Every structure is written in structure tokens, then in C-alpha cells.
C-alpha positions as MATLAB code, in Angstrom:
seq = 'MDVFSDGTPCEGDPDEVEVQFSGRAVSQRHVSSNPHAGEVRRVEAASGVWMTKAKIEIETENAKAREQADQKRLIGLAKQTQIGLANIGVKYEMTSIANILRLAFSHQGRHDAVIADEEVRNAIEILHAAKQYDCHLVSRLLGCEPPRAQSFGVPEAQLT';
ca = [
    -170.154  209.842  -73.385;
    -168.036  207.535  -71.152;
    -164.507  207.693  -71.133;
    -161.791  205.657  -69.909;
    -158.891  207.390  -67.620;
    -156.392  207.606  -70.860;
    -159.348  209.343  -72.709;
    -160.045  206.679  -74.798;
    -164.009  206.425  -75.311;
    -165.845  203.356  -73.843;
    -168.229  203.453  -76.807;
    -168.648  205.894  -79.793;
    -166.257  207.560  -82.113;
    -162.732  208.274  -80.936;
    -162.519  211.421  -82.851;
    -165.537  212.835  -80.984;
    -163.505  212.436  -77.817;
    -160.521  214.033  -79.077;
    -162.503  217.123  -79.989;
    -164.118  217.367  -76.626;
    -160.515  217.228  -74.907;
    -158.679  219.410  -77.542;
    -159.981  222.560  -76.083;
    -159.185  222.212  -72.366;
    -156.981  220.015  -69.930;
    -157.706  216.220  -69.997;
    -157.702  215.939  -66.176;
    -159.600  218.598  -64.061;
    -159.933  216.322  -61.143;
    -157.087  215.827  -58.816;
    -157.268  212.360  -57.151;
    -155.368  212.515  -53.873;
    -152.930  209.523  -53.278;
    -153.010  210.199  -49.293;
    -156.000  211.968  -48.337;
    -156.372  213.652  -44.985;
    -157.940  211.403  -42.207;
    -161.608  211.044  -42.515;
    -161.737  213.054  -46.071;
    -162.651  209.872  -47.995;
    -165.238  208.631  -45.381;
    -166.843  212.225  -45.311;
    -167.053  212.106  -49.282;
    -168.605  208.725  -49.183;
    -171.028  209.315  -46.340;
    -172.237  212.421  -47.879;
    -173.195  211.059  -51.192;
    -173.713  207.440  -50.616;
    -177.018  206.007  -50.585;
    -175.527  202.501  -50.550;
    -174.372  203.312  -46.873;
    -177.605  204.012  -45.207;
    -178.016  200.462  -44.075;
    -174.495  200.431  -42.534;
    -175.335  203.812  -40.976;
    -178.306  202.453  -39.542;
    -176.428  199.315  -37.996;
    -173.783  201.256  -36.515;
    -176.268  203.526  -34.840;
    -178.022  200.842  -33.287;
    -174.772  198.999  -32.198;
    -173.498  202.498  -30.565;
    -176.738  203.078  -28.840;
    -176.656  199.419  -27.300;
    -172.995  200.083  -26.440;
    -173.917  203.421  -24.615;
    -176.618  201.784  -22.809;
    -174.456  199.017  -21.520;
    -171.673  201.574  -20.595;
    -174.368  203.647  -18.893;
    -175.662  200.496  -16.798;
    -172.255  199.476  -15.979;
    -171.235  202.948  -14.647;
    -174.568  202.986  -12.725;
    -173.775  199.597  -11.010;
    -170.073  200.560  -10.262;
    -171.167  203.744   -8.720;
    -173.778  201.933   -6.634;
    -171.333  199.527   -5.516;
    -168.926  202.126   -4.556;
    -171.625  204.117   -2.518;
    -172.674  200.910   -0.704;
    -169.144  200.077    0.331;
    -168.483  203.797    1.541;
    -171.972  203.632    3.551;
    -170.868  200.325    4.932;
    -167.425  201.864    6.070;
    -169.169  204.303    7.891;
    -171.533  201.769    9.651;
    -174.828  202.305    7.248;
    -176.409  199.294    6.069;
    -178.103  199.765    2.805;
    -178.826  197.667   -0.138;
    -176.948  198.052   -3.291;
    -179.831  197.589   -5.678;
    -181.902  200.228   -3.704;
    -178.833  202.590   -4.292;
    -178.788  201.555   -7.911;
    -182.535  202.312   -8.447;
    -182.384  205.750   -6.879;
    -179.142  206.623   -8.969;
    -181.035  205.240  -12.214;
    -183.797  207.693  -11.477;
    -181.424  210.369  -10.975;
    -179.515  209.516  -14.423;
    -182.843  209.520  -16.161;
    -183.519  213.246  -14.978;
    -180.028  214.425  -15.073;
    -179.400  217.608  -17.078;
    -182.984  219.001  -16.750;
    -183.678  222.349  -15.172;
    -184.926  222.499  -11.610;
    -188.141  224.306  -12.769;
    -188.814  221.190  -15.023;
    -188.310  218.729  -11.934;
    -191.254  219.266   -9.643;
    -191.207  215.833   -7.861;
    -189.236  215.715   -4.505;
    -188.216  212.240   -5.039;
    -186.436  213.049   -8.103;
    -184.679  216.127   -6.794;
    -183.788  213.900   -3.636;
    -182.367  211.376   -6.246;
    -180.230  213.854   -7.999;
    -178.919  215.456   -4.671;
    -177.916  211.685   -3.859;
    -176.346  211.045   -7.186;
    -174.110  214.328   -6.849;
    -173.045  213.436   -3.229;
    -172.123  209.830   -4.628;
    -169.977  211.167   -7.467;
    -168.401  213.417   -4.561;
    -168.030  210.270   -2.414;
    -169.691  212.028    0.458;
    -171.155  209.240    2.246;
    -172.256  211.256    5.201;
    -174.391  213.342    2.977;
    -175.692  210.183    1.120;
    -176.649  208.658    4.375;
    -178.604  211.648    5.581;
    -180.327  211.769    2.141;
    -181.241  208.394    2.368;
    -182.674  208.853    5.796;
    -180.412  206.628    7.678;
    -177.833  208.278   10.111;
    -174.631  206.387   10.815;
    -174.412  204.960   14.244;
    -172.698  207.361   16.859;
    -169.670  206.409   18.854;
    -170.321  205.185   22.448;
    -170.367  207.879   24.898;
    -169.213  205.500   27.877;
    -171.676  207.053   30.507;
    -172.326  210.543   29.258;
    -176.035  211.010   28.795;
    -177.512  211.309   25.211;
    -178.918  214.737   25.851;
    -175.379  216.052   26.805;
    -173.989  214.976   23.343;
    -176.201  216.918   21.248;
];
């Protein structure tokens, strides 16, 4: 039987409602006037079929935002690495560095036994060196050495 909050029935006999409530306390549920953070959301999310569409929309928006943030992070790291390489005298295209870093990001977190491709391993090493801002290591891994200082007459063989 449906009952209003004051105990009066929505339909049916009022005496029947009094008999139901006479043996026990009228209200066994406690409604919190100031629930803890996230408690209402947790209860609604667990029981609400009506929230499935909203959940799906939120998940797709979050995935899109995560992808955009990863892309911005990748481009920012590639620009920073390219500027660092330019400071030590190595000219390398930013988009090429971005492609290498994208390859490393896609394989990041996998075990070394899973990664058999040498190009992927090299890309991951470049990623770690770029994160540490070790431009000399990045240039060595890319295969382009920075120019050496002029020796002013000392033969090249004596420098090495």
C-alpha cells in the first residue's frame, strides 16, 4: 500500500494503515539533511538505470578530453625537445620528434619482453631522455651528434 510521509494512505482504508504502523515505529528510514560528499551520487549511480545515458556521455567526453590532453602533452614535449636540441646545435624537425614520442607513448608501460621491435625500444629511450631533458642523449639516440667546438689547428685525430 502506498503511504504519504505523514502516514496517511494514498488509496485504501485509513484504518488499515493505522494497524500496519501501530506495532512499530512509523519511520525506520533516516533522511540525512547534510549527507557526506559523494554519498547521494554513489546511491543514485548504484541504483539508477536512468543515469546510464548520462554515464555514457560523461565517459565519452572524458575519453575525448584525455586524448586531447595527451596530444597537447606530446606536442609540448616535442617542442621542448626540439628547442633543447637547437640550443646544443642539432637541427631536428619537431614533427619527427613528435612521431617518435607518439610511438613511445603508445607502448609505454609494457614490459621489455613484450617489446621486441628495436625502433620501439629506441623510441622509449628517447622519451625517457626527453622527459629528463637530456638533449645530448636524445641527439645520440636520434643519430645526429651536436657539432664539436673548433680546435683551431689541432688535428681531428688528437681530439678523440
